Amino acid sequence: MALQLLGQTLVHVIDGQRIAGRIVETEAYLGVEDKAAHSFGGRKTARTQTMYRDGGTSYVFLNYGIHHLFNIVVAKEDDPKAVLIRAVEPTEGLELMRARRPAAKSDPDLCSGPGKVGAAYGFDRSHDAIDMVTSDSLFVELKKAPRVPFEIVTCTRVGIDYAEEWATAPLRFYIKNNPHISRRAE
DNA sequence: CCCGTGATTTAT
DNA sequence: TAAATCACGGGG
């Protein structure tokens, strides 16, 4: 699912204004087996319970006390798998994004990282556990085939060195040569 | 390189 | 109740 989401459009409507962008970088978190996942070992707490919802639910959590990271739950109920949206190529609402991300030095820097996406889209804990299938303010616009074909790079995930053998699992995906990703593999 | 920042989790 | 942890980003 992390692969299918690449190239699709993430939309957030605030006060009738659309913030949108093309998903260019994702990471998969594979539920109870994955030592890097919040739901590893079947952990079900106040924070992680939204990971146990049905696919299409948003999962937003606060990271390092500063950043709201946006994920999409992707499996069936009680199977806590999710995809982290790590980077987006902005397409609509650039002015709103710039206002929310004063530190960004250029447009490609607006959403080139998971914390940046959270800030630019205005996400916080109130955006957690939303059913994106029925929501008219937070959803993914799906296209059957990408307008422009792209190559995908597969590599290891970022910032999970503690996860032992799972730290090297090839579960990060991004669109090759896209200037809006957080960082290149090598 | 180094550090802020604070909810969540896990250890006493 | 206390301490450690952490799916990051910005500034030197």
Short mmCIF file of C-alpha atoms (C1' of nucleotides) in Angstrom, two decimals:
data_model
loop_
_atom_site.label_atom_id
_atom_site.label_comp_id
_atom_site.label_asym_id
_atom_site.label_seq_id
_atom_site.Cartn_x
_atom_site.Cartn_y
_atom_site.Cartn_z
CA MET A 1 0.00 0.00 0.00
CA ALA A 2 2.95 2.30 0.64
CA LEU A 3 3.74 1.82 -3.05
CA GLN A 4 0.20 2.47 -4.31
CA LEU A 5 0.08 5.74 -2.38
CA LEU A 6 3.07 7.16 -4.26
CA GLY A 7 1.87 9.60 -6.90
CA GLN A 8 -1.58 10.00 -5.31
CA THR A 9 -2.83 13.32 -3.97
CA LEU A 10 -3.24 14.08 -0.26
CA VAL A 11 -5.89 16.75 0.32
CA HIS A 12 -6.75 18.72 3.45
CA VAL A 13 -9.52 21.32 3.30
CA ILE A 14 -9.29 24.11 5.89
CA ASP A 15 -11.95 26.85 5.94
CA GLY A 16 -12.96 25.89 2.42
CA GLN A 17 -9.42 26.19 1.09
CA ARG A 18 -7.62 23.20 -0.34
CA ILE A 19 -4.12 22.20 0.65
CA ALA A 20 -2.97 19.45 -1.66
CA GLY A 21 0.12 17.69 -2.88
CA ARG A 22 1.42 14.60 -4.60
CA ILE A 23 2.75 11.92 -2.26
CA VAL A 24 6.40 11.32 -3.22
CA GLU A 25 7.83 9.44 -0.21
CA THR A 26 6.35 6.84 2.15
CA GLU A 27 7.36 4.28 4.76
CA ALA A 28 5.53 1.08 5.70
CA TYR A 29 5.06 -0.02 9.31
CA LEU A 30 4.10 -3.66 9.39
CA GLY A 31 2.07 -4.06 12.57
CA VAL A 32 2.72 -6.50 15.41
CA GLU A 33 5.86 -8.08 13.89
CA ASP A 34 7.67 -4.84 13.10
CA LYS A 35 9.96 -3.67 15.89
CA ALA A 36 9.89 -0.13 14.50
CA ALA A 37 6.07 0.10 14.62
CA HIS A 38 4.22 1.61 17.57
CA SER A 39 1.98 -1.44 17.41
CA PHE A 40 4.87 -3.92 17.77
CA GLY A 41 3.96 -6.93 19.88
CA GLY A 42 0.32 -5.97 19.79
CA ARG A 43 0.80 -2.89 21.97
CA LYS A 44 -2.57 -1.19 22.21
CA THR A 45 -2.56 2.05 24.19
CA ALA A 46 -4.35 5.36 24.10
CA ARG A 47 -2.00 6.54 21.38
CA THR A 48 -1.75 3.41 19.25
CA GLN A 49 -5.36 2.28 19.29
CA THR A 50 -6.12 4.14 16.08
CA MET A 51 -3.63 1.86 14.30
CA TYR A 52 -6.08 -0.98 14.99
CA ARG A 53 -8.82 0.67 12.99
CA ASP A 54 -9.91 -0.23 9.49
CA GLY A 55 -7.84 0.90 6.49
CA GLY A 56 -8.41 4.48 5.40
CA THR A 57 -8.22 5.91 8.91
CA SER A 58 -5.74 8.70 9.67
CA TYR A 59 -3.13 8.18 12.41
CA VAL A 60 -1.51 11.39 13.65
CA PHE A 61 0.89 11.45 16.60
CA LEU A 62 3.25 13.98 18.18
CA ASN A 63 6.91 13.17 17.71
CA TYR A 64 9.83 14.62 19.66
CA GLY A 65 7.34 16.92 21.38
CA ILE A 66 7.25 19.13 18.29
CA HIS A 67 6.16 17.40 15.11
CA HIS A 68 2.84 15.90 14.12
CA LEU A 69 3.47 12.95 11.81
CA PHE A 70 0.71 11.85 9.44
CA ASN A 71 0.03 8.20 8.67
CA ILE A 72 -2.69 6.24 6.95
CA VAL A 73 -3.90 2.97 8.45
CA VAL A 74 -3.86 0.43 5.65
CA ALA A 75 -5.06 -3.01 6.78
CA LYS A 76 -8.25 -4.41 8.28
CA GLU A 77 -9.58 -3.75 11.74
CA ASP A 78 -7.32 -5.23 14.49
CA ASP A 79 -4.37 -5.54 12.10
CA PRO A 80 -2.33 -2.44 13.06
CA LYS A 81 -0.40 -1.59 9.90
CA ALA A 82 0.16 1.97 8.69
CA VAL A 83 1.99 4.03 6.09
CA LEU A 84 3.87 7.17 7.11
CA ILE A 85 3.64 10.00 4.59
CA ARG A 86 7.20 11.36 4.60
CA ALA A 87 7.12 13.90 1.79
CA VAL A 88 4.73 15.59 -0.59
CA GLU A 89 5.14 17.68 -3.74
CA PRO A 90 2.87 20.70 -3.13
CA THR A 91 0.25 21.34 -5.82
CA GLU A 92 -2.44 23.51 -4.20
CA GLY A 93 -2.54 25.98 -1.32
CA LEU A 94 1.14 26.90 -1.52
CA GLU A 95 0.47 30.27 0.11
CA LEU A 96 -1.13 28.59 3.12
CA MET A 97 1.78 26.19 3.37
CA ARG A 98 4.34 28.98 3.25
CA ALA A 99 2.49 30.80 6.03
CA ARG A 100 2.61 27.68 8.21
CA ARG A 101 6.24 26.91 7.38
CA PRO A 102 8.16 30.17 7.72
CA ALA A 103 11.43 28.23 8.04
CA ALA A 104 11.11 26.76 4.54
CA LYS A 105 13.68 28.35 2.24
CA SER A 106 12.08 27.16 -0.99
CA ASP A 107 8.92 25.48 -2.23
CA PRO A 108 10.52 22.03 -2.50
CA ASP A 109 11.42 22.41 1.19
CA LEU A 110 7.77 23.00 2.19
CA CYS A 111 6.85 19.33 2.65
CA SER A 112 10.18 17.49 2.27
CA GLY A 113 9.95 15.52 5.52
CA PRO A 114 7.27 14.00 7.75
CA GLY A 115 7.33 16.81 10.32
CA LYS A 116 7.21 19.40 7.53
CA VAL A 117 4.17 17.73 5.98
CA GLY A 118 2.42 17.87 9.35
CA ALA A 119 3.21 21.55 9.76
CA ALA A 120 2.39 22.60 6.18
CA TYR A 121 -0.94 20.75 6.22
CA GLY A 122 -1.80 22.10 9.68
CA PHE A 123 -2.16 18.67 11.26
CA ASP A 124 -2.49 18.13 15.00
CA ARG A 125 -4.02 15.53 17.29
CA SER A 126 -7.51 16.62 16.22
CA HIS A 127 -6.77 15.05 12.84
CA ASP A 128 -6.11 11.64 14.37
CA ALA A 129 -8.55 8.75 13.83
CA ILE A 130 -10.48 10.38 11.00
CA ASP A 131 -12.21 8.10 8.50
CA MET A 132 -10.71 9.43 5.28
CA VAL A 133 -13.09 7.37 3.18
CA THR A 134 -16.08 9.45 4.23
CA SER A 135 -14.42 12.73 5.28
CA ASP A 136 -14.86 15.73 3.00
CA SER A 137 -11.96 17.63 4.57
CA LEU A 138 -9.20 15.00 4.71
CA PHE A 139 -8.74 12.40 2.00
CA VAL A 140 -6.56 10.95 -0.76
CA GLU A 141 -7.55 11.51 -4.36
CA LEU A 142 -6.85 8.30 -6.22
CA LYS A 143 -5.88 8.08 -9.84
CA LYS A 144 -5.95 4.74 -11.64
CA ALA A 145 -2.70 5.32 -13.45
CA PRO A 146 -0.18 8.05 -12.81
CA ARG A 147 -0.26 10.84 -15.34
CA VAL A 148 3.48 10.56 -15.70
CA PRO A 149 5.14 7.20 -15.10
CA PHE A 150 7.87 7.22 -12.47
CA GLU A 151 10.56 4.98 -11.09
CA ILE A 152 10.52 3.99 -7.44
CA VAL A 153 13.54 3.76 -5.15
CA THR A 154 13.32 1.26 -2.28
CA CYS A 155 15.58 1.65 0.77
CA THR A 156 15.73 1.48 4.57
CA ARG A 157 13.56 3.61 6.83
CA VAL A 158 14.75 6.77 8.57
CA GLY A 159 15.16 7.32 12.30
CA ILE A 160 14.49 3.80 13.58
CA ASP A 161 18.00 2.57 14.38
CA TYR A 162 16.70 1.06 17.62
CA ALA A 163 14.60 -1.52 15.74
CA GLU A 164 17.34 -4.19 15.49
CA GLU A 165 16.83 -6.46 12.44
CA TRP A 166 13.87 -4.33 11.32
CA ALA A 167 16.10 -1.26 11.09
CA THR A 168 17.44 -2.53 7.77
CA ALA A 169 14.17 -3.72 6.24
CA PRO A 170 13.55 -2.17 2.77
CA LEU A 171 10.34 -0.38 3.70
CA ARG A 172 10.96 3.19 2.57
CA PHE A 173 9.83 4.18 -0.92
CA TYR A 174 10.20 7.33 -2.92
CA ILE A 175 9.88 8.63 -6.45
CA LYS A 176 13.28 8.59 -8.11
CA ASN A 177 14.84 11.98 -8.89
CA ASN A 178 11.96 13.86 -7.29
CA PRO A 179 13.28 17.07 -5.69
CA HIS A 180 10.62 17.12 -2.95
CA ILE A 181 11.74 14.08 -0.93
CA SER A 182 13.35 14.33 2.51
CA ARG A 183 16.70 12.78 1.61
CA ARG A 184 18.19 10.49 -0.96
CA ALA A 185 19.24 6.97 -0.02
CA GLU A 186 22.90 7.53 -0.92
"C1'" DC B 1 27.73 18.79 15.16
"C1'" DC B 2 23.88 19.72 18.94
"C1'" DC B 3 19.67 20.70 20.97
"C1'" DG B 4 14.59 21.83 21.93
"C1'" DT B 5 10.19 19.87 23.24
"C1'" DG B 6 6.39 17.24 25.55
"C1'" DA B 7 3.17 13.26 25.21
"C1'" DT B 8 3.61 8.48 25.86
"C1'" DT B 9 5.52 4.54 27.78
"C1'" DT B 10 7.86 1.87 31.02
"C1'" DA B 11 10.26 1.35 35.26
"C1'" DT B 12 10.13 1.89 40.23
"C1'" DT C 1 5.19 9.05 40.59
"C1'" DA C 2 9.49 9.42 38.05
"C1'" DA C 3 12.53 8.69 34.34
"C1'" DA C 4 13.59 7.48 29.66
"C1'" DT C 5 12.26 7.45 25.03
"C1'" DC C 6 11.38 9.23 20.48
"C1'" DA C 7 8.92 7.26 12.76
"C1'" DC C 8 12.39 15.29 13.42
"C1'" DG C 9 13.93 19.82 12.01
"C1'" DG C 10 16.57 23.93 12.39
"C1'" DG C 11 20.62 26.35 13.46
"C1'" DG C 12 25.86 26.52 14.13
#
